[in-house]
CSV table of C-alpha atoms in Angstrom, one decimal:
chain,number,residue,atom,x,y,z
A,3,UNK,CA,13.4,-24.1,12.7
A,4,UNK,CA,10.9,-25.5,15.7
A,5,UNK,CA,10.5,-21.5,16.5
A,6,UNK,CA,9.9,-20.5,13.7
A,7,UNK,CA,7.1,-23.5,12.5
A,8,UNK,CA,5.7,-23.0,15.6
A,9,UNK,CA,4.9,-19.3,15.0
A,10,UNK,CA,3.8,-19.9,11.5
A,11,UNK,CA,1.1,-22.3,13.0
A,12,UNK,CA,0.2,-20.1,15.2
A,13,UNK,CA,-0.4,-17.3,12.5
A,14,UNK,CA,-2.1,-19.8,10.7
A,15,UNK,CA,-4.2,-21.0,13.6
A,16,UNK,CA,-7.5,-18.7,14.1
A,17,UNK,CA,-7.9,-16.7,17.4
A,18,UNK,CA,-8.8,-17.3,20.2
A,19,UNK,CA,-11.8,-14.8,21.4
A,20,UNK,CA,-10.3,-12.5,24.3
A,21,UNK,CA,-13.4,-10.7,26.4
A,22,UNK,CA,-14.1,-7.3,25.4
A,23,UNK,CA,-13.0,-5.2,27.4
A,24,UNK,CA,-9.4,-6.9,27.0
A,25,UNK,CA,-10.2,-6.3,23.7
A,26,UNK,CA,-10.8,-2.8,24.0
A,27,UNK,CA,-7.8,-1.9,26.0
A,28,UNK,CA,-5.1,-4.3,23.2
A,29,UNK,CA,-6.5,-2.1,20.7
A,30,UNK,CA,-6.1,1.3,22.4
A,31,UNK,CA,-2.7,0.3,23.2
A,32,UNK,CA,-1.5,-1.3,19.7
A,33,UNK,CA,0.9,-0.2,17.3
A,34,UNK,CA,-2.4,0.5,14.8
A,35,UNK,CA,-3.9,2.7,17.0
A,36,UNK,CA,-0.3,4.6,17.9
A,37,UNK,CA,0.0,5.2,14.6
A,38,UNK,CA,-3.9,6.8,14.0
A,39,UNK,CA,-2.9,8.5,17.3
A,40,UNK,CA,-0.2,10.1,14.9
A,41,UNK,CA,-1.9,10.8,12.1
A,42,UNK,CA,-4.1,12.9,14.5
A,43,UNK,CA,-1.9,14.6,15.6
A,44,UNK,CA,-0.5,15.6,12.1
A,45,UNK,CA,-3.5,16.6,11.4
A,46,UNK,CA,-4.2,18.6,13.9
A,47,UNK,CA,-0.5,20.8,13.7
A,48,UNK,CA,-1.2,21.1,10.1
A,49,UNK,CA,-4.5,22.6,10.9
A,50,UNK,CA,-2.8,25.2,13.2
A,51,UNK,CA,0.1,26.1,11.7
A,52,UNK,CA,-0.1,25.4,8.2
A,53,UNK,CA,-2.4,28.2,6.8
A,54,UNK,CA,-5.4,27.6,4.3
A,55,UNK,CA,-4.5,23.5,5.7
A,56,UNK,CA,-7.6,23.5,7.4
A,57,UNK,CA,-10.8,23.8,4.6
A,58,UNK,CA,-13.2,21.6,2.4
A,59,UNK,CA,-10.5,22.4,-0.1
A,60,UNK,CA,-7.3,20.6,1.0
A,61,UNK,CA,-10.0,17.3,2.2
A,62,UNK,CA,-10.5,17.2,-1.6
A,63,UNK,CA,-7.0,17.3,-3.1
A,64,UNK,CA,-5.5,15.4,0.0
A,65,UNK,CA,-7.4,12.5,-0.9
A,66,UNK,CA,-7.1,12.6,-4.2
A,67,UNK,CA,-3.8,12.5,-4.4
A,68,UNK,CA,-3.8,10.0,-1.5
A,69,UNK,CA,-6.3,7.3,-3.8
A,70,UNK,CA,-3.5,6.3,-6.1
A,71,UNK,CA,-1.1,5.3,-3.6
A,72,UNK,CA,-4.1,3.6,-1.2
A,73,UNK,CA,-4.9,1.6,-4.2
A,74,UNK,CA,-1.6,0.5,-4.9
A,75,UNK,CA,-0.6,0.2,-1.1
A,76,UNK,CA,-3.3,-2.9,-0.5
A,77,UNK,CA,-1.9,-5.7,-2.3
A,78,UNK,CA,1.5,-4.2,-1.3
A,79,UNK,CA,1.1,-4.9,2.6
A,80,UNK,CA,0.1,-8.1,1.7
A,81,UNK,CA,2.9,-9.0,-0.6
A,82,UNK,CA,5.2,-7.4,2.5
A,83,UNK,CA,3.6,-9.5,4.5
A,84,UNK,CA,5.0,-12.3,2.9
A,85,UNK,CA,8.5,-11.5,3.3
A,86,UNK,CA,8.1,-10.5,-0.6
A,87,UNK,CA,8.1,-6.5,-2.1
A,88,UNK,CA,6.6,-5.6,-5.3
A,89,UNK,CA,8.8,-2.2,-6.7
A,90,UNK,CA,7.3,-2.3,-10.0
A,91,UNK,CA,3.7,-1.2,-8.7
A,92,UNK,CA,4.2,2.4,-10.2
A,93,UNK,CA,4.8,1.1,-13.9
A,94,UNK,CA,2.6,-1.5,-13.8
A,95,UNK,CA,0.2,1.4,-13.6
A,96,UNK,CA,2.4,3.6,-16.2
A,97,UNK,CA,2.3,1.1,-18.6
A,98,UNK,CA,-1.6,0.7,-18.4
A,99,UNK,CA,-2.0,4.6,-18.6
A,100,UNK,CA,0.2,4.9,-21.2
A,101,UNK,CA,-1.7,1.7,-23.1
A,102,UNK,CA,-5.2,3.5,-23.0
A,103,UNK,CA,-3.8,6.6,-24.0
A,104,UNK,CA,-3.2,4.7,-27.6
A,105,UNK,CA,-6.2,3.0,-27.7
A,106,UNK,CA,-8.2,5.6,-27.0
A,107,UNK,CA,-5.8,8.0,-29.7
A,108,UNK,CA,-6.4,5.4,-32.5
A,109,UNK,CA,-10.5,4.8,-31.8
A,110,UNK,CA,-10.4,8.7,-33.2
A,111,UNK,CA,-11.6,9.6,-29.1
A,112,UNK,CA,-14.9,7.9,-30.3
A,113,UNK,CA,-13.8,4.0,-28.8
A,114,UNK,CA,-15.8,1.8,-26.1
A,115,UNK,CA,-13.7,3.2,-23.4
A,116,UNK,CA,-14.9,0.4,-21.3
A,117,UNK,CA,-13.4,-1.5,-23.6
A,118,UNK,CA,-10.3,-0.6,-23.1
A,119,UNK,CA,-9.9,-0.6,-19.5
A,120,UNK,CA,-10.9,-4.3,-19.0
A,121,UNK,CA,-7.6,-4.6,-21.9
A,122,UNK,CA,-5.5,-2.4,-19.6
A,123,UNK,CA,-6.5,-4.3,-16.4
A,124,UNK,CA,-5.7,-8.0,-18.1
A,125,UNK,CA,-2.4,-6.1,-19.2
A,126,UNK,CA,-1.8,-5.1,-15.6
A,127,UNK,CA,-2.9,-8.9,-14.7
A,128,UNK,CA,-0.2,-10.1,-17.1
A,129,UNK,CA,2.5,-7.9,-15.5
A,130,UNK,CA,1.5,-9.1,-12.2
A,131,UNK,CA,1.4,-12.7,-13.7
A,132,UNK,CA,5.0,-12.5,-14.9
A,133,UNK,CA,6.3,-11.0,-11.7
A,134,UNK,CA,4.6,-13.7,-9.7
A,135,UNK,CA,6.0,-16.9,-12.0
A,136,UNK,CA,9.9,-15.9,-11.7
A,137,UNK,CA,9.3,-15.0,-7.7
A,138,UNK,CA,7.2,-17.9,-7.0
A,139,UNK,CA,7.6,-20.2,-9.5
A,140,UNK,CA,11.0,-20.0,-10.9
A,141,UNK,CA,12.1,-18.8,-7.2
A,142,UNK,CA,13.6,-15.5,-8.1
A,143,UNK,CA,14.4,-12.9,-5.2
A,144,UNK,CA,10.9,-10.6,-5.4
A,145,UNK,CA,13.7,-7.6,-5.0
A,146,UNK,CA,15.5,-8.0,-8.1
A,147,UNK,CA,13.3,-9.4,-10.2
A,148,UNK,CA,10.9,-6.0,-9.5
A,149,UNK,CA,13.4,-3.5,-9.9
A,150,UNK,CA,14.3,-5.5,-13.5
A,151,UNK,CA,10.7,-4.9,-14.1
A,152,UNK,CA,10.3,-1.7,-13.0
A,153,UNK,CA,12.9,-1.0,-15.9
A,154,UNK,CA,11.1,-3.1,-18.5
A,155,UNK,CA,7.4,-2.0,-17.8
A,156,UNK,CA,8.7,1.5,-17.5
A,157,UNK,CA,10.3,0.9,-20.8
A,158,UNK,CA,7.4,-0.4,-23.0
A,159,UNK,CA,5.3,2.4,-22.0
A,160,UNK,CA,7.5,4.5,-23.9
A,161,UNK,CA,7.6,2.4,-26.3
A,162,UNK,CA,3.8,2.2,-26.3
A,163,UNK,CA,2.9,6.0,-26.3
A,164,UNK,CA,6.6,7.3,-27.0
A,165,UNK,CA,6.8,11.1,-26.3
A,166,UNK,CA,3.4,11.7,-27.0
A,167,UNK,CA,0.8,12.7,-24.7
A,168,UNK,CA,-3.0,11.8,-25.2
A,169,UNK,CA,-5.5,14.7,-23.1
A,170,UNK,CA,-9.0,14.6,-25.0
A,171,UNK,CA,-10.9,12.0,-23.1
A,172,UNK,CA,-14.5,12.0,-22.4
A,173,UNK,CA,-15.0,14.7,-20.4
A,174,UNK,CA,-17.9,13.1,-18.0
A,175,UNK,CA,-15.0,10.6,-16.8
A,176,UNK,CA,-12.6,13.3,-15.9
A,177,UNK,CA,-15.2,15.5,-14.3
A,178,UNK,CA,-16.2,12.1,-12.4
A,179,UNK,CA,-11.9,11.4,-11.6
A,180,UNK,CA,-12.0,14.9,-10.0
A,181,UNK,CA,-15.6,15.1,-8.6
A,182,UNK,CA,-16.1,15.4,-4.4
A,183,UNK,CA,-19.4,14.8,-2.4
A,184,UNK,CA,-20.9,18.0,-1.6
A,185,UNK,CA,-20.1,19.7,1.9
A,186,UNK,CA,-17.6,17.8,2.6
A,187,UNK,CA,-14.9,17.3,0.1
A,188,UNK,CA,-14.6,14.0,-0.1
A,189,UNK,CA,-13.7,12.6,-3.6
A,190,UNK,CA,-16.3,10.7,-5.1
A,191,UNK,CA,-14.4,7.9,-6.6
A,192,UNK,CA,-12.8,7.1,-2.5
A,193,UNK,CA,-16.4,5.2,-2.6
A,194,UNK,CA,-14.9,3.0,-4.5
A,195,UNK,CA,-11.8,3.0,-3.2
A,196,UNK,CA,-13.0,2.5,0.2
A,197,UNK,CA,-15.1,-1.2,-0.7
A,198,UNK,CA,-11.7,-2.2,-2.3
A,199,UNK,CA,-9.8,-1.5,1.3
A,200,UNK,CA,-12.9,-3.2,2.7
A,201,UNK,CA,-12.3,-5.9,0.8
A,202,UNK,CA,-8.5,-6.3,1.3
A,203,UNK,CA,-9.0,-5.8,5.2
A,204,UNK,CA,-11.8,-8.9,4.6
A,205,UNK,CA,-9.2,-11.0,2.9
A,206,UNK,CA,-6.1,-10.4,5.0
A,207,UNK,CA,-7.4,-10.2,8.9
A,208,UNK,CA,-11.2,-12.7,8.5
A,209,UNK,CA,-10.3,-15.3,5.9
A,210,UNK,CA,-7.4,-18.9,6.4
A,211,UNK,CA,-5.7,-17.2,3.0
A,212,UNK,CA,-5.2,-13.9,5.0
A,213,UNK,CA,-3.8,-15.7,8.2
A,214,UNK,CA,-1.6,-18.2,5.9
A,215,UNK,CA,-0.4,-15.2,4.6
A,216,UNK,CA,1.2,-14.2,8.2
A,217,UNK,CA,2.5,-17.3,8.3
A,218,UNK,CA,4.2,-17.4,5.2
A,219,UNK,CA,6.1,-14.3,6.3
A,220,UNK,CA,7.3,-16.0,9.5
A,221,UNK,CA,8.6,-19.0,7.6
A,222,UNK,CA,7.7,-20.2,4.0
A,223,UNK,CA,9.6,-23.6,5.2
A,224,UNK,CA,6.8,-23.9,8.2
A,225,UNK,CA,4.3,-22.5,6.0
A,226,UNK,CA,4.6,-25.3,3.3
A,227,UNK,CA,4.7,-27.9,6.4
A,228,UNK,CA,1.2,-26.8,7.6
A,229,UNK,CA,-0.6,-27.0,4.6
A,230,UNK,CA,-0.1,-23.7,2.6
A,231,UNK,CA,0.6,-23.3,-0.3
A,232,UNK,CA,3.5,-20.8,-0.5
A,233,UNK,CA,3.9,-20.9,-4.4
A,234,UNK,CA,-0.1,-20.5,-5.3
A,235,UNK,CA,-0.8,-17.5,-3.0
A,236,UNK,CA,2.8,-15.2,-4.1
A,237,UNK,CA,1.8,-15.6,-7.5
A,238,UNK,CA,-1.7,-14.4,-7.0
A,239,UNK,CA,-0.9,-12.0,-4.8
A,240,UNK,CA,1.1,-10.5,-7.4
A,241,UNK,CA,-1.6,-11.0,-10.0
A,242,UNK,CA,-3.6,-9.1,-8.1
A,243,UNK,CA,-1.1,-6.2,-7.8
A,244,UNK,CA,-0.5,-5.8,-11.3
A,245,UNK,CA,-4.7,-5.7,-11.9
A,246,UNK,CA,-5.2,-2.7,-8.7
A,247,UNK,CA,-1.9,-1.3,-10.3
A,248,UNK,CA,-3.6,-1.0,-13.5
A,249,UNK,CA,-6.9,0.6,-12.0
A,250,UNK,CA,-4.9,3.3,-10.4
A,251,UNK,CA,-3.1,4.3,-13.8
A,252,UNK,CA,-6.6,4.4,-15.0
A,253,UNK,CA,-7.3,6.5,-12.4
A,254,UNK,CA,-4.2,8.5,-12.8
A,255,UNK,CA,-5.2,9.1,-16.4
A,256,UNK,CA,-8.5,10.9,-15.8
A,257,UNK,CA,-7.7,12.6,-12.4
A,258,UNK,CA,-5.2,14.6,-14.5
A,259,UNK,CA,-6.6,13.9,-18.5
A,260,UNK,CA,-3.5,13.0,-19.9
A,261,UNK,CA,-1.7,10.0,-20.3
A,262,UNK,CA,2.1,9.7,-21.0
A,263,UNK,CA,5.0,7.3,-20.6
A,264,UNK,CA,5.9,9.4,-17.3
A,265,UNK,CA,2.2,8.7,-15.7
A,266,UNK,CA,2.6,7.7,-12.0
A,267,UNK,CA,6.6,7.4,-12.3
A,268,UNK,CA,8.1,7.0,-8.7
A,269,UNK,CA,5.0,6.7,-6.9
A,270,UNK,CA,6.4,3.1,-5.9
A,271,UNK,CA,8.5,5.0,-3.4
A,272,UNK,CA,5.4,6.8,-1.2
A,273,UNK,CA,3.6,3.2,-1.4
A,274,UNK,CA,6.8,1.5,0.2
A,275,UNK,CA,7.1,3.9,2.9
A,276,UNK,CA,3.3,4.4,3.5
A,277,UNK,CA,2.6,0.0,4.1
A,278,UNK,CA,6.2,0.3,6.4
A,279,UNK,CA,4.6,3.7,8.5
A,280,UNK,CA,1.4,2.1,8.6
A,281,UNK,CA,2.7,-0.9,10.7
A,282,UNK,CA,3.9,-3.9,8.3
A,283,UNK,CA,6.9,-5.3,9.0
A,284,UNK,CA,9.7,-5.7,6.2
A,285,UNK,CA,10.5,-8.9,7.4
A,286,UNK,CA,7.0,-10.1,6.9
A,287,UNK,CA,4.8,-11.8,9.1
A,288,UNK,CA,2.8,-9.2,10.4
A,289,UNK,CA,0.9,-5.8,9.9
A,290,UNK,CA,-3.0,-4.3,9.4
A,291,UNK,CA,-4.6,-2.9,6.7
A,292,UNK,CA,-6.0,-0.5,9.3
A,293,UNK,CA,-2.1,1.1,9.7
A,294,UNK,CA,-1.6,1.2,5.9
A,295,UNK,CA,-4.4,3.3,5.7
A,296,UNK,CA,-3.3,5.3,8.2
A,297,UNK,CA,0.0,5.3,6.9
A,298,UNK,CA,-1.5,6.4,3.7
A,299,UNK,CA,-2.7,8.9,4.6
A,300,UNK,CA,0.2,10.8,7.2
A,301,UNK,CA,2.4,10.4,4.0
A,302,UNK,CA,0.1,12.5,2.0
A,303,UNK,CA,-0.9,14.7,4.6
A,304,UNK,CA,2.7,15.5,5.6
A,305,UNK,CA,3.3,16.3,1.8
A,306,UNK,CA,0.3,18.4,1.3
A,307,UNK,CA,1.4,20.7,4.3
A,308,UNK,CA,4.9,20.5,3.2
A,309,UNK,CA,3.5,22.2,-0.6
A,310,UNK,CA,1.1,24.2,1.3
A,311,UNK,CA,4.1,25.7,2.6
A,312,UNK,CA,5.8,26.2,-0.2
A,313,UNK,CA,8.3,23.7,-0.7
A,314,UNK,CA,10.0,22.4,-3.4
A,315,UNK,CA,9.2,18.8,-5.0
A,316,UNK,CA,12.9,17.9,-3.8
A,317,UNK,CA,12.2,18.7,-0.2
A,318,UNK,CA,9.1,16.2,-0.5
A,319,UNK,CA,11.3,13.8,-2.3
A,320,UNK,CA,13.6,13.9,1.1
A,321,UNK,CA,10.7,14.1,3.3
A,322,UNK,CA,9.4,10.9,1.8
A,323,UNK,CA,12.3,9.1,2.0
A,324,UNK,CA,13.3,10.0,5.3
A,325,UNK,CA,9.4,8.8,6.8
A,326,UNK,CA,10.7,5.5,4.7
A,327,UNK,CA,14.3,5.1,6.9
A,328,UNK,CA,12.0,6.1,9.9
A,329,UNK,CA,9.7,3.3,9.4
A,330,UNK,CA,12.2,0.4,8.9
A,331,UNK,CA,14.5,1.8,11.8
A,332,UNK,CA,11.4,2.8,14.5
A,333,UNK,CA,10.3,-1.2,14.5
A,334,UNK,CA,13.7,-2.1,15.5
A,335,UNK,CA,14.7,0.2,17.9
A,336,UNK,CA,11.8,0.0,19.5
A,337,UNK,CA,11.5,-4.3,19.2
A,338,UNK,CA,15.2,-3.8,20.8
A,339,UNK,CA,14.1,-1.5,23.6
A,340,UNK,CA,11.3,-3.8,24.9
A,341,UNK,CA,13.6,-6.7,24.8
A,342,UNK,CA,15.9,-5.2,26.7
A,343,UNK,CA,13.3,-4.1,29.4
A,344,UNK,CA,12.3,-7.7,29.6
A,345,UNK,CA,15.8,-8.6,29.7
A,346,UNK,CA,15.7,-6.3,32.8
A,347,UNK,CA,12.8,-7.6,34.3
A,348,UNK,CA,13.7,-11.0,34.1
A,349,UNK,CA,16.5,-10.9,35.8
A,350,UNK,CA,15.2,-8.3,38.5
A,351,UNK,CA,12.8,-11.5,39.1
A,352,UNK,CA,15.8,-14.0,39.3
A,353,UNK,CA,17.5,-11.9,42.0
A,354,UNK,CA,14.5,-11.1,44.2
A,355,UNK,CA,14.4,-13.5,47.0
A,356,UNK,CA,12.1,-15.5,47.6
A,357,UNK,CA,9.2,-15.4,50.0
């Protein structure tokens, strides 16, 4: 208990300011920069050996496919971070895509679209909002009470939109969804997507909320004893996932111009895995948005070259799954293998003699 309050105040303590080349050399050597370090080298095999990999082309539809999962993956490292897990991310986002769908069916296609997104994001809010009272305020486990709601958002967006399938909206949006900057593919909308990760990398790594958040993952008992408060910041961190949820089934909608109850079903899975590559620990208490993006973006990258190549969606269903077991086993084995080398060390000190 002394450990672990001690480690939360730490977290929760600001930095001290290290020189810079000191610095310098903790970053090239972190666990952020091993993992950029591997999404290089991705890159770079892909480029060689997975043909047509390497154009304008593939920058355009690997980021595009990469923005719903980027959006979705920020508030999700930070819920991780907590010690918490959000599973219900994907139809959060559903549910919203299949809710405009509607609306925009029953305005005759002629509705204030704007409109009807600020509904879908206070619907996502509201999801968020429910998830967040039974984990923080009725003191559900985050686990089950996300997979129920997977289920039951899931669920009402069938109910919403049924079997039906809504494709006639406004075609400047859609052309927008899909649009890339000139020369060099880049989507247009990862503009936007890029000031939201600037302001999630703001939040978590230069604000007290972002460092109580660290603490809260060490020890929510510790937490509480410093100061925080544990109950206030789950909840809106979950608020805030159901509300970036929602703008990614928004997105979802008019990157492919249709919406169904099926929109954005088992994306949660690539999110997951992405914030647990990109660094954050599933026992909470640390991580970067720096890796998640990271992460982000060697999941997509590895699925792109993987269809590039010609195989099936099951093969990326594995692959996926299998970078998911490799980033909750890598931490471990690797936490395990510098403990025992200082184990080692230690006691190659004890037996030197003295001088």
């Amino acid at each position: 208990m002394s450990d672990t309050k001690t480690r939360a105040e730490a977290a929760a303590a600001p930095a001290t300011t290290p020189t810079p080349r000191r610095t310098g050399r903790r970053l090239l050597r972190s666990r952020d920069a091993t993992i950029v370090y591997a999404l290089v080298l991705i890159v770079i095999l892909a480029a060689i050996f997975v043909p047509y990999f390497a154009s304008v082309t593939t920058v355009s539809f690997l980021l595009i496919d990469a923005i719903p999962i980027l959006l979705m993956a920020m508030p999700m490292a930070l819920i991780i971070i907590t010690g918490e897990i959000d599973l219900s991310v994907a139809s959060t986002a559903g549910l919203s895509a299949a809710l405009l769908g509607v609306l925009w069916h029953q305005s005759g296609s002629h509705g204030n679209i704007a409109v009807m997104f600020v509904i879908c994001l206070i619907v996502g809010a509201a999801c968020g909002a429910f998830n967040g009272f039974l984990i923080a305020v009725v003191g559900l486990p985050s686990l089950a009470v996300t997979i129920g709601t997977l289920a039951l958002f899931r669920g009402l967006a069938l109910v919403v939109i049924g079997d039906n399938a809504v494709a006639d909206f406004p075609v400047s949006l859609t052309t927008f969804a899909t649009s890339s900057i000139p020369g060099i593919g880049v989507p247009t909308v990862m503009v936007f997507v890029l000031v939201v990760v600037a302001v999630f990398a703001v939040i978590l790594h230069f604000t007290p909320f972002g460092r109580a958040l660290f603490a809260l993952g060490y020890s929510t008992e510790a937490a509480s004893f410093v100061g925080i408060r544990v109950n206030r910041s789950k909840f809106w961190l979950y608020v805030a996932s159901g509300v970036i949820s929602s703008a990614a089934g928004l997105f979802w909608v008019l990157r492919y111009s249709s919406a169904q109850s099926d929109s954005v079903q088992g994306l949660e899975l690539s999110v997951v895995a992405a914030v647990l590559l990109g660094g954050v620990s599933i026992f909470g208490g640390s991580g970067s948005i720096v890796g998640v993006v990271a992460g982000v973006l060697i999941i997509r990258t590895v699925n792109y070259s993987l269809q590039l190549g010609g195989l099936p969606d099951t093969a990326l269903t594995i692959v996926t799954g299998g970078l998911l077991v490799l980033s909750v086993v890598a931490p471990s084995v690797s936490a395990r293998f510098v403990a025992a080398r200082d184990r080692r060390a230690r006691a190659r000190l004890a037996d030197a003699p003295a001088t």
